[in-house]
Coordinates of C-alpha atoms in Angstrom, one line a residue:
Chain A
X251 CA -101.1 -82.1 110.5
X252 CA -104.5 -83.4 109.6
X253 CA -106.7 -80.7 111.2
X254 CA -104.5 -77.6 110.8
X255 CA -104.2 -76.2 107.4
X256 CA -101.7 -73.9 105.9
X257 CA -102.9 -70.8 104.2
X258 CA -101.4 -69.0 101.3
X259 CA -102.6 -65.6 100.5
X260 CA -102.8 -66.1 96.8
X261 CA -105.4 -64.5 94.5
X262 CA -107.1 -67.5 93.0
X263 CA -109.1 -65.7 90.4
X264 CA -109.5 -67.0 87.0
X265 CA -109.9 -65.2 83.7
X266 CA -108.7 -67.9 81.3
X267 CA -110.6 -68.2 78.1
X268 CA -112.6 -71.2 79.1
X269 CA -114.9 -69.3 81.4
X270 CA -115.9 -66.4 79.2
X271 CA -119.5 -65.7 78.6
X272 CA -120.2 -65.2 74.9
X273 CA -123.6 -63.6 74.4
X274 CA -124.8 -65.5 71.5
X275 CA -128.4 -64.4 71.6
X276 CA -130.7 -66.6 69.6
X277 CA -134.3 -65.8 69.0
X278 CA -136.1 -62.5 69.3
X279 CA -138.5 -61.4 72.0
X280 CA -141.7 -59.6 71.0
X281 CA -141.3 -56.6 73.3
X282 CA -137.7 -55.7 73.4
X283 CA -136.9 -52.2 74.5
X284 CA -134.4 -50.4 72.2
X285 CA -131.6 -49.1 74.3
X286 CA -128.4 -47.2 73.4
X287 CA -125.3 -47.4 75.6
X288 CA -122.5 -44.9 74.9
X289 CA -119.0 -46.1 75.8
X290 CA -118.1 -44.6 79.2
X291 CA -115.6 -41.8 79.3
X292 CA -112.3 -43.0 80.8
X293 CA -113.1 -46.8 80.5
X294 CA -110.4 -47.3 77.8
X295 CA -107.7 -46.9 80.4
X296 CA -109.6 -48.8 83.2
X297 CA -109.3 -52.6 83.7
X298 CA -113.0 -53.2 82.8
X299 CA -115.2 -52.0 80.0
X300 CA -118.1 -51.1 82.2
X301 CA -120.4 -50.1 79.4
X302 CA -119.8 -53.3 77.5
X303 CA -120.5 -55.4 80.6
X304 CA -123.8 -53.7 81.3
X305 CA -124.9 -53.8 77.7
X306 CA -124.2 -57.6 77.5
X307 CA -126.1 -58.1 80.8
X308 CA -129.2 -56.2 79.5
X309 CA -129.1 -58.1 76.1
X310 CA -128.9 -61.4 77.8
X311 CA -132.1 -60.7 79.8
X312 CA -134.0 -60.8 76.5
X313 CA -135.8 -57.5 77.4
X314 CA -133.6 -55.2 75.4
X315 CA -132.4 -54.6 71.9
X316 CA -129.1 -52.8 71.5
X317 CA -129.1 -49.6 69.5
X318 CA -125.5 -48.6 68.4
X319 CA -124.2 -45.9 70.6
X320 CA -120.5 -46.4 69.9
X321 CA -120.1 -43.3 67.8
X322 CA -121.5 -40.9 70.3
X323 CA -119.2 -38.9 72.5
X324 CA -120.8 -37.9 75.8
X325 CA -120.8 -38.8 79.5
X326 CA -123.4 -38.6 82.3
X327 CA -122.9 -34.8 82.6
X328 CA -123.8 -34.2 79.0
X329 CA -127.2 -33.0 77.9
X330 CA -128.4 -35.7 75.5
X331 CA -129.7 -34.7 72.1
X332 CA -133.0 -36.5 72.5
X333 CA -134.2 -35.7 68.9
X334 CA -131.2 -37.4 67.5
X335 CA -131.6 -40.5 69.7
X336 CA -135.3 -40.7 68.8
X337 CA -134.2 -40.7 65.1
X338 CA -132.0 -43.7 65.9
X339 CA -135.1 -45.4 67.4
X340 CA -133.6 -45.6 70.9
X341 CA -136.1 -45.5 73.7
X342 CA -133.5 -45.3 76.5
X343 CA -130.0 -44.0 76.7
X344 CA -127.1 -44.7 79.1
X345 CA -123.9 -42.7 79.4
X346 CA -121.3 -42.4 82.1
X347 CA -117.7 -42.1 83.1
X348 CA -114.9 -43.8 85.1
X349 CA -112.4 -41.7 87.0
X350 CA -109.4 -43.2 88.7
X351 CA -108.9 -41.7 92.2
X352 CA -105.6 -41.0 93.9
X353 CA -106.0 -44.1 96.1
X354 CA -106.4 -46.3 93.1
X355 CA -110.2 -46.7 93.4
X356 CA -112.6 -45.8 90.6
X357 CA -115.4 -43.3 90.7
X358 CA -118.2 -44.6 88.4
X359 CA -121.0 -42.3 87.4
X360 CA -123.8 -43.0 85.0
X361 CA -127.2 -41.8 84.0
X362 CA -130.1 -43.4 82.3
X363 CA -132.5 -41.3 80.2
X364 CA -135.9 -42.0 78.9
X365 CA -135.4 -40.7 75.3
X366 CA -139.1 -40.7 74.4
X367 CA -140.0 -38.5 77.4
X368 CA -136.7 -36.7 77.5
X369 CA -136.4 -37.5 81.2
X370 CA -133.6 -38.6 83.6
X371 CA -134.5 -42.0 85.1
X372 CA -131.5 -43.3 86.9
X373 CA -128.5 -41.5 88.4
X374 CA -125.7 -43.9 89.5
X375 CA -122.6 -43.1 91.5
X376 CA -120.3 -45.5 93.2
X377 CA -116.6 -45.6 94.3
X378 CA -115.1 -49.1 94.1
X379 CA -111.8 -50.9 94.0
X380 CA -110.5 -52.1 90.6
X381 CA -111.5 -55.6 91.7
X382 CA -115.1 -54.5 92.1
X383 CA -115.5 -52.7 88.7
X384 CA -117.3 -55.7 87.2
X385 CA -119.6 -55.9 90.2
X386 CA -120.3 -52.2 89.9
X387 CA -121.2 -52.6 86.2
X388 CA -123.6 -55.4 87.2
X389 CA -125.2 -53.2 89.9
X390 CA -125.7 -50.4 87.4
X391 CA -127.3 -53.0 85.0
X392 CA -129.6 -54.1 87.8
X393 CA -130.7 -50.5 88.5
X394 CA -131.4 -49.9 84.8
X395 CA -133.2 -53.2 84.4
X396 CA -135.4 -52.6 87.4
X397 CA -136.3 -49.0 86.4
X398 CA -137.2 -50.1 82.8
X399 CA -138.9 -53.4 83.5
X400 CA -140.2 -53.1 87.0
X401 CA -138.5 -56.4 88.0
X402 CA -135.5 -56.8 90.1
X403 CA -132.2 -57.4 88.2
X404 CA -130.0 -60.4 88.8
X405 CA -126.8 -59.2 87.1
X406 CA -125.0 -58.7 90.4
X407 CA -125.8 -62.3 91.6
X408 CA -123.4 -65.2 91.2
X409 CA -123.4 -68.6 89.5
X410 CA -121.6 -71.7 90.7
X411 CA -120.5 -74.4 88.3
X412 CA -118.0 -77.2 87.8
X413 CA -115.4 -77.7 85.1
X414 CA -113.4 -80.8 84.2
X415 CA -110.1 -80.5 82.5
X416 CA -107.9 -83.6 82.2
X417 CA -107.9 -85.1 85.7
X418 CA -109.0 -82.0 87.5
X419 CA -112.4 -80.9 88.7
X420 CA -112.9 -77.3 89.8
X421 CA -115.8 -75.7 91.5
X422 CA -116.1 -72.1 90.3
X423 CA -118.0 -69.1 91.6
X424 CA -118.6 -66.6 88.8
X425 CA -120.5 -63.4 88.1
X426 CA -123.9 -64.0 86.5
X427 CA -122.3 -63.4 83.1
X428 CA -119.8 -66.2 83.8
X429 CA -116.9 -63.9 84.0
X430 CA -114.6 -63.1 86.9
X431 CA -114.7 -66.8 87.9
X432 CA -112.9 -67.7 91.1
X433 CA -112.1 -71.3 92.1
X434 CA -113.7 -72.4 95.3
X435 CA -112.5 -76.0 95.2
X436 CA -110.1 -78.0 93.0
X437 CA -109.9 -81.8 93.3
X438 CA -108.6 -84.8 91.3
X439 CA -112.0 -86.4 92.0
X440 CA -115.5 -85.4 90.7
X441 CA -117.5 -82.6 92.3
X442 CA -121.2 -82.4 91.6
X443 CA -124.5 -80.8 92.7
X444 CA -123.4 -77.4 94.1
X445 CA -126.2 -75.7 95.9
X446 CA -126.2 -72.1 97.2
X447 CA -127.2 -71.3 100.7
X448 CA -130.2 -68.9 100.9
X449 CA -127.9 -66.0 102.0
X450 CA -125.3 -66.8 99.3
X451 CA -122.4 -67.2 101.8
X452 CA -122.0 -71.0 101.5
X453 CA -122.2 -73.7 98.9
X454 CA -123.2 -77.3 99.7
X455 CA -121.9 -79.9 97.2
X456 CA -120.9 -83.5 96.7
X457 CA -117.2 -84.2 96.5
X458 CA -115.7 -87.6 95.7
X459 CA -112.3 -86.6 97.2
X460 CA -112.4 -89.5 99.7
X461 CA -113.4 -92.0 97.0
X462 CA -117.1 -91.9 97.8
X463 CA -119.8 -89.2 97.6
X464 CA -119.7 -87.0 100.7
X465 CA -121.7 -83.8 101.2
X466 CA -119.8 -80.7 102.3
X467 CA -120.8 -77.2 103.2
X468 CA -118.2 -74.5 102.2
X469 CA -118.0 -70.9 103.3
X470 CA -116.8 -69.1 100.2
X471 CA -115.1 -66.1 101.8
X472 CA -112.9 -68.1 104.1
X473 CA -112.7 -71.5 102.3
X474 CA -113.8 -73.2 105.6
X475 CA -115.4 -76.5 104.9
X476 CA -117.5 -78.8 107.0
X477 CA -118.6 -82.4 106.3
X478 CA -122.4 -82.2 106.3
X479 CA -123.1 -85.9 105.5
X480 CA -120.6 -88.7 105.4
X481 CA -122.7 -91.7 106.3
X482 CA -122.1 -95.3 105.2
X483 CA -123.0 -95.5 101.5
X484 CA -123.6 -92.6 99.2
X485 CA -124.4 -89.0 100.3
X486 CA -125.7 -86.8 97.5
X487 CA -128.1 -84.2 96.1
X488 CA -128.0 -81.6 98.9
X489 CA -130.4 -78.7 98.9
X490 CA -130.8 -76.0 101.5
X491 CA -134.0 -75.3 103.3
X492 CA -135.2 -71.7 102.7
X493 CA -134.3 -70.8 106.4
X494 CA -130.7 -72.0 105.8
X495 CA -130.7 -74.2 108.9
X496 CA -130.9 -77.6 107.3
X497 CA -130.1 -79.5 104.2
X498 CA -132.3 -82.1 102.5
X499 CA -130.2 -84.8 100.8
X500 CA -130.2 -88.3 99.5
X501 CA -128.5 -90.9 101.8
X502 CA -128.2 -94.6 101.1
X503 CA -127.2 -95.4 104.7
X504 CA -130.3 -97.5 105.2
X505 CA -129.9 -99.4 101.9
X506 CA -131.8 -97.6 99.1
X507 CA -131.4 -93.9 98.1
X508 CA -133.9 -92.0 100.4
X509 CA -134.4 -88.4 101.4
X510 CA -133.2 -87.1 104.8
X511 CA -133.2 -83.8 106.5
X512 CA -129.9 -82.9 108.1
X513 CA -129.3 -80.0 110.5
X514 CA -126.4 -77.9 109.3
X515 CA -125.2 -77.8 112.9
X516 CA -125.1 -81.6 113.0
X517 CA -127.1 -84.2 114.7
X518 CA -129.1 -87.3 113.6
X519 CA -130.7 -87.0 110.2
X520 CA -134.4 -87.2 110.0
X521 CA -135.7 -89.6 107.3
X522 CA -138.3 -88.0 105.1
X523 CA -139.3 -90.7 102.6
X524 CA -140.1 -94.4 103.2
X525 CA -140.0 -96.2 99.9
X526 CA -138.3 -99.2 98.3
X527 CA -137.5 -97.1 95.3
X528 CA -135.0 -94.4 94.4
X529 CA -136.0 -91.0 96.0
X530 CA -133.5 -88.2 95.1
X531 CA -133.0 -84.7 93.7
X532 CA -135.0 -82.9 96.5
X533 CA -135.8 -79.2 96.1
X534 CA -138.0 -77.0 98.2
X535 CA -140.9 -74.9 97.2
X536 CA -140.0 -71.2 97.9
X537 CA -142.1 -71.1 101.0
X538 CA -140.4 -74.2 102.4
X539 CA -143.7 -76.1 102.9
X540 CA -143.3 -78.6 100.0
X541 CA -140.5 -80.8 98.9
X542 CA -140.3 -81.7 95.2
X543 CA -138.2 -84.8 94.3
X544 CA -137.6 -87.5 91.8
X545 CA -138.7 -91.1 92.5
X546 CA -139.0 -94.2 90.4
X547 CA -141.6 -95.7 92.9
X548 CA -144.1 -95.8 89.9
X549 CA -141.7 -97.8 87.7
X550 CA -140.0 -94.9 86.0
X551 CA -138.4 -91.7 87.3
X552 CA -141.0 -89.0 87.8
X553 CA -141.3 -85.8 89.8
X554 CA -143.4 -85.9 93.0
X555 CA -144.1 -83.4 95.7
X556 CA -144.9 -83.8 99.4
X557 CA -145.5 -81.6 102.4
X558 CA -142.4 -81.4 104.6
X559 CA -144.5 -82.2 107.6
X560 CA -147.3 -84.8 107.3
X561 CA -149.0 -85.9 104.1
X562 CA -148.0 -88.3 101.4
X563 CA -146.3 -87.7 98.1
X564 CA -148.3 -86.6 95.1
X565 CA -147.2 -87.2 91.5
X566 CA -146.5 -84.0 89.5
X567 CA -145.2 -85.2 86.1
X568 CA -147.2 -87.8 84.0
X569 CA -146.0 -87.5 80.4
X570 CA -143.1 -89.7 79.3
X571 CA -141.0 -92.2 81.3
X572 CA -138.1 -90.1 82.5
X573 CA -138.6 -86.7 84.2
X574 CA -135.8 -85.6 86.5
X575 CA -133.9 -82.6 88.1
X576 CA -136.9 -80.4 89.2
X577 CA -136.4 -76.8 90.3
X578 CA -139.1 -74.3 91.4
X579 CA -138.9 -70.6 90.4
X580 CA -138.5 -68.3 93.4
X581 CA -141.9 -66.8 92.6
X582 CA -143.4 -70.3 92.9
X583 CA -145.1 -70.2 89.5
X584 CA -142.8 -72.4 87.4
X585 CA -141.1 -75.7 87.5
X586 CA -138.1 -76.3 85.2
X587 CA -137.0 -80.0 84.8
X588 CA -135.5 -82.4 82.3
X589 CA -137.4 -85.0 80.3
X590 CA -136.2 -87.8 78.1
X591 CA -138.1 -87.4 74.9
X592 CA -137.3 -89.8 72.0
X593 CA -133.9 -90.6 73.5
X594 CA -133.0 -86.9 74.0
X595 CA -132.8 -85.0 77.3
X596 CA -134.8 -81.7 76.9
X597 CA -135.3 -78.8 79.2
X598 CA -139.0 -78.4 80.2
X599 CA -140.9 -75.6 81.7
X600 CA -144.2 -76.3 83.6
X601 CA -146.7 -73.6 84.6
X602 CA -147.5 -75.0 88.1
X603 CA -151.0 -73.4 88.2
X604 CA -152.2 -75.1 85.0
X605 CA -149.7 -78.0 84.6
X606 CA -149.1 -76.9 81.1
X607 CA -145.6 -77.9 79.9
X608 CA -143.4 -76.8 77.0
X609 CA -140.0 -77.8 75.7
X610 CA -137.7 -74.7 75.8
X611 CA -134.5 -76.0 74.3
X612 CA -133.2 -77.2 70.9
X613 CA -130.4 -79.2 72.4
X614 CA -130.5 -82.9 73.3
X615 CA -128.4 -83.4 76.4
X616 CA -129.8 -80.8 78.8
X617 CA -129.1 -81.1 82.6
X618 CA -129.7 -79.4 85.9
X619 CA -131.7 -76.2 85.4
X620 CA -131.5 -73.5 88.0
X621 CA -133.6 -70.3 88.2
X622 CA -132.3 -66.8 88.5
X623 CA -133.6 -65.3 91.8
X624 CA -136.0 -63.0 89.9
X625 CA -137.6 -66.0 88.2
X626 CA -137.0 -64.5 84.7
X627 CA -134.0 -66.6 83.5
X628 CA -132.8 -70.2 83.8
X629 CA -129.3 -71.4 83.6
X630 CA -128.7 -75.1 82.5
X631 CA -126.0 -77.4 81.3
X632 CA -126.1 -79.0 77.9
X633 CA -123.9 -80.1 75.0
X634 CA -123.3 -77.9 71.9
X635 CA -121.4 -79.5 69.0
X636 CA -120.2 -82.3 71.3
X637 CA -118.9 -80.0 74.0
X638 CA -120.4 -79.3 77.4
X639 CA -121.8 -75.8 77.7
X640 CA -123.8 -73.7 80.0
X641 CA -126.7 -71.7 78.6
X642 CA -129.1 -69.1 80.0
X643 CA -132.6 -68.9 78.6
X644 CA -135.7 -66.9 79.1
X645 CA -138.6 -68.9 80.4
X646 CA -140.3 -69.0 77.0
X647 CA -137.0 -70.3 75.5
X648 CA -136.8 -67.4 73.0
X649 CA -133.6 -65.7 74.2
X650 CA -130.5 -67.9 74.9
X651 CA -126.9 -67.0 75.7
X652 CA -124.0 -69.3 76.1
X653 CA -121.2 -69.5 78.6
X654 CA -118.6 -71.0 76.3
X655 CA -116.3 -73.8 77.5
X656 CA -113.3 -73.6 75.3
X657 CA -110.9 -75.9 77.2
X658 CA -112.6 -78.6 79.0
X659 CA -116.1 -79.5 80.1
X660 CA -118.4 -77.2 82.1
X661 CA -121.5 -78.4 84.0
X662 CA -123.6 -78.4 87.2
X663 CA -124.7 -74.7 87.3
X664 CA -126.5 -73.3 90.3
X665 CA -127.7 -69.7 90.3
X666 CA -127.1 -67.9 93.6
X667 CA -129.5 -65.7 95.5
X668 CA -130.0 -62.0 95.5
X669 CA -127.2 -60.3 97.5
X670 CA -128.0 -58.4 100.6
Chain B
X35 CA -90.7 -76.0 112.2
X36 CA -94.4 -76.9 112.3
X37 CA -95.3 -74.0 110.1
X38 CA -92.6 -74.9 107.6
X39 CA -93.8 -78.4 107.1
X40 CA -97.3 -77.0 106.4
X41 CA -95.9 -74.7 103.8
X42 CA -94.1 -77.6 102.1
X43 CA -97.3 -79.6 102.1
X44 CA -99.2 -76.7 100.5
X45 CA -96.5 -76.1 97.9
X46 CA -96.7 -79.8 96.9
X47 CA -100.5 -79.3 96.6
X48 CA -100.0 -76.2 94.5
X49 CA -97.4 -77.9 92.3
X50 CA -99.7 -80.9 91.9
X51 CA -102.4 -78.4 90.9
X52 CA -100.2 -76.7 88.3
X53 CA -99.3 -80.0 86.6
X54 CA -102.9 -80.6 85.8
X55 CA -103.8 -77.6 83.8
X56 CA -105.2 -75.0 86.2
X57 CA -102.9 -72.1 86.5
X58 CA -102.5 -71.5 90.2
X59 CA -99.0 -70.2 89.9
X60 CA -99.5 -67.2 87.8
X61 CA -99.7 -64.9 90.8
X62 CA -96.9 -64.5 93.4
X63 CA -97.5 -65.8 96.9
X64 CA -98.1 -62.7 99.0
X65 CA -98.3 -64.1 102.5
X66 CA -98.3 -67.3 104.5
X67 CA -100.0 -68.0 107.8
X68 CA -101.8 -70.8 109.5
X69 CA -104.7 -68.8 110.9
X70 CA -107.6 -70.4 109.1
X71 CA -108.7 -73.8 110.5
X72 CA -111.0 -76.1 108.6
X73 CA -112.3 -79.3 110.0
X74 CA -111.8 -81.0 106.7
X75 CA -108.6 -83.0 106.6
X76 CA -106.2 -83.2 103.7
X77 CA -107.2 -80.0 102.0
X78 CA -105.3 -76.8 101.5
X79 CA -106.9 -73.4 101.7
X80 CA -105.7 -70.8 99.2
X81 CA -106.5 -67.4 100.6
X82 CA -107.5 -64.4 98.7
X83 CA -105.0 -61.6 98.0
X84 CA -104.9 -58.0 99.2
X85 CA -106.5 -56.8 95.9
X86 CA -109.6 -58.9 96.7
X87 CA -113.0 -57.4 96.0
X88 CA -116.3 -57.8 97.8
X89 CA -116.9 -61.2 96.1
X90 CA -113.6 -62.8 97.0
X91 CA -113.5 -66.5 97.2
X92 CA -110.9 -68.5 99.1
X93 CA -110.0 -71.4 97.0
X94 CA -109.3 -74.9 98.4
X95 CA -107.3 -77.7 96.9
X96 CA -108.1 -81.3 98.0
X97 CA -105.3 -83.7 98.5
X98 CA -104.8 -86.8 96.3
X99 CA -106.7 -89.8 97.8
X100 CA -104.7 -92.7 99.0
X101 CA -103.6 -95.4 96.6
X102 CA -105.9 -98.4 96.6
X103 CA -104.7 -101.8 98.0
X104 CA -104.6 -105.0 95.9
X105 CA -107.4 -107.5 96.0
X106 CA -107.6 -111.1 94.7
X107 CA -106.6 -112.2 91.2
X108 CA -109.4 -113.0 88.8
X109 CA -111.1 -109.7 88.2
X110 CA -112.9 -107.0 90.3
X111 CA -115.5 -105.7 87.9
X112 CA -119.1 -106.9 87.5
X113 CA -121.1 -105.6 84.4
X114 CA -124.8 -104.9 84.1
X115 CA -127.5 -104.6 81.4
X116 CA -129.0 -101.2 80.5
X117 CA -131.3 -99.9 83.2
X118 CA -130.7 -103.0 85.3
X119 CA -129.2 -103.9 88.6
X120 CA -129.8 -107.7 88.2
X121 CA -126.6 -109.8 88.6
X122 CA -125.8 -111.7 85.4
X123 CA -124.6 -115.3 85.6
X124 CA -121.1 -114.3 84.5
X125 CA -120.8 -112.0 87.5
X126 CA -120.9 -115.0 89.8
X127 CA -117.2 -116.0 89.5
X128 CA -115.9 -112.4 90.2
X129 CA -118.2 -112.0 93.2
X130 CA -117.2 -115.4 94.6
X131 CA -113.5 -114.8 94.3
X132 CA -113.8 -111.5 96.1
X133 CA -116.1 -113.0 98.7
X134 CA -113.6 -115.7 99.4
X135 CA -110.8 -113.2 99.6
X136 CA -112.7 -111.1 102.2
X137 CA -113.5 -114.1 104.3
X138 CA -109.9 -115.2 104.3
X139 CA -108.7 -111.6 105.1
X140 CA -111.0 -110.3 107.8
X141 CA -108.9 -107.2 108.2
X142 CA -109.5 -106.1 104.6
X143 CA -112.3 -103.9 103.5
X144 CA -113.7 -103.3 100.1
X145 CA -115.6 -100.5 98.5
X146 CA -118.2 -101.6 96.0
X147 CA -118.4 -98.7 93.5
X148 CA -121.5 -98.6 91.4
X149 CA -121.2 -96.9 87.9
X150 CA -123.6 -96.1 85.1
X151 CA -123.3 -95.2 81.5
X152 CA -123.3 -91.5 80.5
X153 CA -126.9 -91.0 79.5
X154 CA -129.2 -89.0 81.8
X155 CA -128.9 -86.9 84.9
X156 CA -126.0 -87.0 87.3
X157 CA -127.9 -87.5 90.5
X158 CA -130.4 -90.0 89.1
X159 CA -127.5 -92.0 87.7
X160 CA -125.8 -91.8 91.1
X161 CA -128.9 -93.5 92.6
X162 CA -128.9 -96.1 89.8
X163 CA -125.2 -96.9 90.5
X164 CA -126.0 -97.2 94.1
X165 CA -128.6 -99.9 93.3
X166 CA -126.0 -101.9 91.4
X167 CA -123.5 -101.6 94.3
X168 CA -126.2 -102.7 96.7
X169 CA -126.9 -105.8 94.5
X170 CA -123.3 -106.8 94.7
X171 CA -123.3 -106.1 98.5
X172 CA -126.3 -108.4 99.0
X173 CA -124.7 -111.2 97.0
X174 CA -121.5 -111.0 99.0
X175 CA -123.4 -110.9 102.2
X176 CA -125.3 -114.1 101.1
X177 CA -121.9 -115.7 100.4
X178 CA -120.9 -115.0 104.0
X179 CA -118.9 -111.8 103.8
X180 CA -119.2 -109.8 107.0
X181 CA -121.2 -106.6 106.2
X182 CA -118.7 -104.4 108.1
X183 CA -116.0 -105.4 105.5
X184 CA -117.9 -103.9 102.5
X185 CA -119.5 -100.6 101.7
X186 CA -121.7 -100.0 98.7
X187 CA -121.2 -96.5 97.2
X188 CA -121.9 -94.9 93.8
X189 CA -120.0 -92.8 91.3
X190 CA -123.0 -92.5 89.0
X191 CA -121.8 -91.5 85.5
X192 CA -118.8 -89.5 86.8
X193 CA -116.1 -92.1 86.2
X194 CA -116.8 -93.9 82.9
X195 CA -114.4 -96.7 82.2
X196 CA -114.7 -96.1 78.4
X197 CA -115.6 -93.0 76.5
X198 CA -117.9 -92.8 73.6
X199 CA -121.6 -93.3 73.2
X200 CA -121.6 -96.5 71.2
X201 CA -123.1 -99.6 72.9
X202 CA -119.7 -101.3 73.6
X203 CA -118.5 -98.2 75.5
X204 CA -121.8 -97.8 77.3
X205 CA -121.8 -101.4 78.3
X206 CA -118.2 -101.1 79.8
X207 CA -119.5 -98.2 82.0
X208 CA -122.5 -100.1 83.5
X209 CA -120.5 -101.8 86.3
X210 CA -119.6 -102.3 89.9
X211 CA -115.9 -102.2 90.7
X212 CA -114.7 -103.9 93.9
X213 CA -111.9 -101.7 95.3
X214 CA -109.6 -102.5 98.2

């Protein structure tokens, strides 16, 4: 009984109100491109409003300002009246259509035009199942974003997070806009510190389901789980090495909380730190050569870095007496972390080349930042009006959007990798 | 017969899930099979349906943990000052009672669960709670308890004993619970 598990084929998707992204954009970027999106022909009778999903994506990025296109009637095959769109101050225009095919799938077509130059810039065509309509909308948003900004879009990526309602903890995997959430794990005991594998197929996390912190790896498509670390004492703070072959995590099996490298295939953990202090919250530099972590070896929790092979730790943060939860942008330029400043916990952004740091939130209980894979946005947990909330922000803190938690608490976000 | 008993177990898990607020019963069961094997005990895999998209996630529900056994009378909680893992004088009686109990009952084992108040990061608090649990473990070992009978673990700030951010609630949360 213990090792064999029954399987129910049961769609476990979740669309209840408490996981809806509400784009509450605060602040204004200096160079937002004015963009009009015309409602797609045929989407009123489709299960997803593709044009609304892609417009919300683009607005959340902070790079675009929406120009009202709701009154226009056109699709991708129309010839746009560029003069009219220029008069409305739109620089770019998107129109498209959804057609339900005989087999139930949808044919999505869309075009992006440069209104200023009167040119076609993106031609999009995809046939998907109803379940993948949201994904297709995000892919279209990615193509538009990349064409207009030159950077790769992250809208078709996923975010993991944890909710707590009454006595139930649930680990969710959602689209980058927080919608379409699916439960990966539900437990009466806490779940913390989800961490995406580099390929996006697995999550590692800490579950207290056996009344102590144990690290699991979890293959999302199958639900197959493996115990990655269940040593005597506490096992926590897992992070994947960039090659996906090992985890670095905090184990207390030798007494204090110290960092160990654990092969995903099993075997004896390799101890990485040797201190009498707390060493925890490891995270890799994108090239895998350095490990950033939190240690109170100097008397208060500060962020350090050390080479993975050979060489001692070097202190990275110096201001204040409480600097935790470091994460390095995939382009290696930035470190997001949390500082206690005057009794408040504030999201910080450090330019790693200059060491210059700025506070990029107005909230006071910020936790666990995680970069989008294109290094342009950060998702983090915080509290808004006494409720736990997830926010995304641009790196300068100017454009924020909220993933609203209407029934229960929401925390521990981790932004997944690009999909291949 | 074997398959049937699994199905019953899963139904219980699903029913348990339904009772705590997450709607897992709003879609009909489409199929049952026992073809996915996980090496994690006491968890149920909820597969994805035929309408699954490219992003489909197979949900898992963990089982309820076993009910804790009973320890000695006279308390099982030790409290700490803010940002401290030093044992206070009033902790002595609780630790001694539990140490005597463990020495008299060599077959019993105890988890020493460290907890913190709700301020600060989850993982750093987990490490702080671990330090508190280790303090109690060392004290019990000094009192003669066999180290194999006790395990120091931490829940960090995940299981507060009292809610609220006033000092009396925060003080109740900075603790080690001795659980059998």
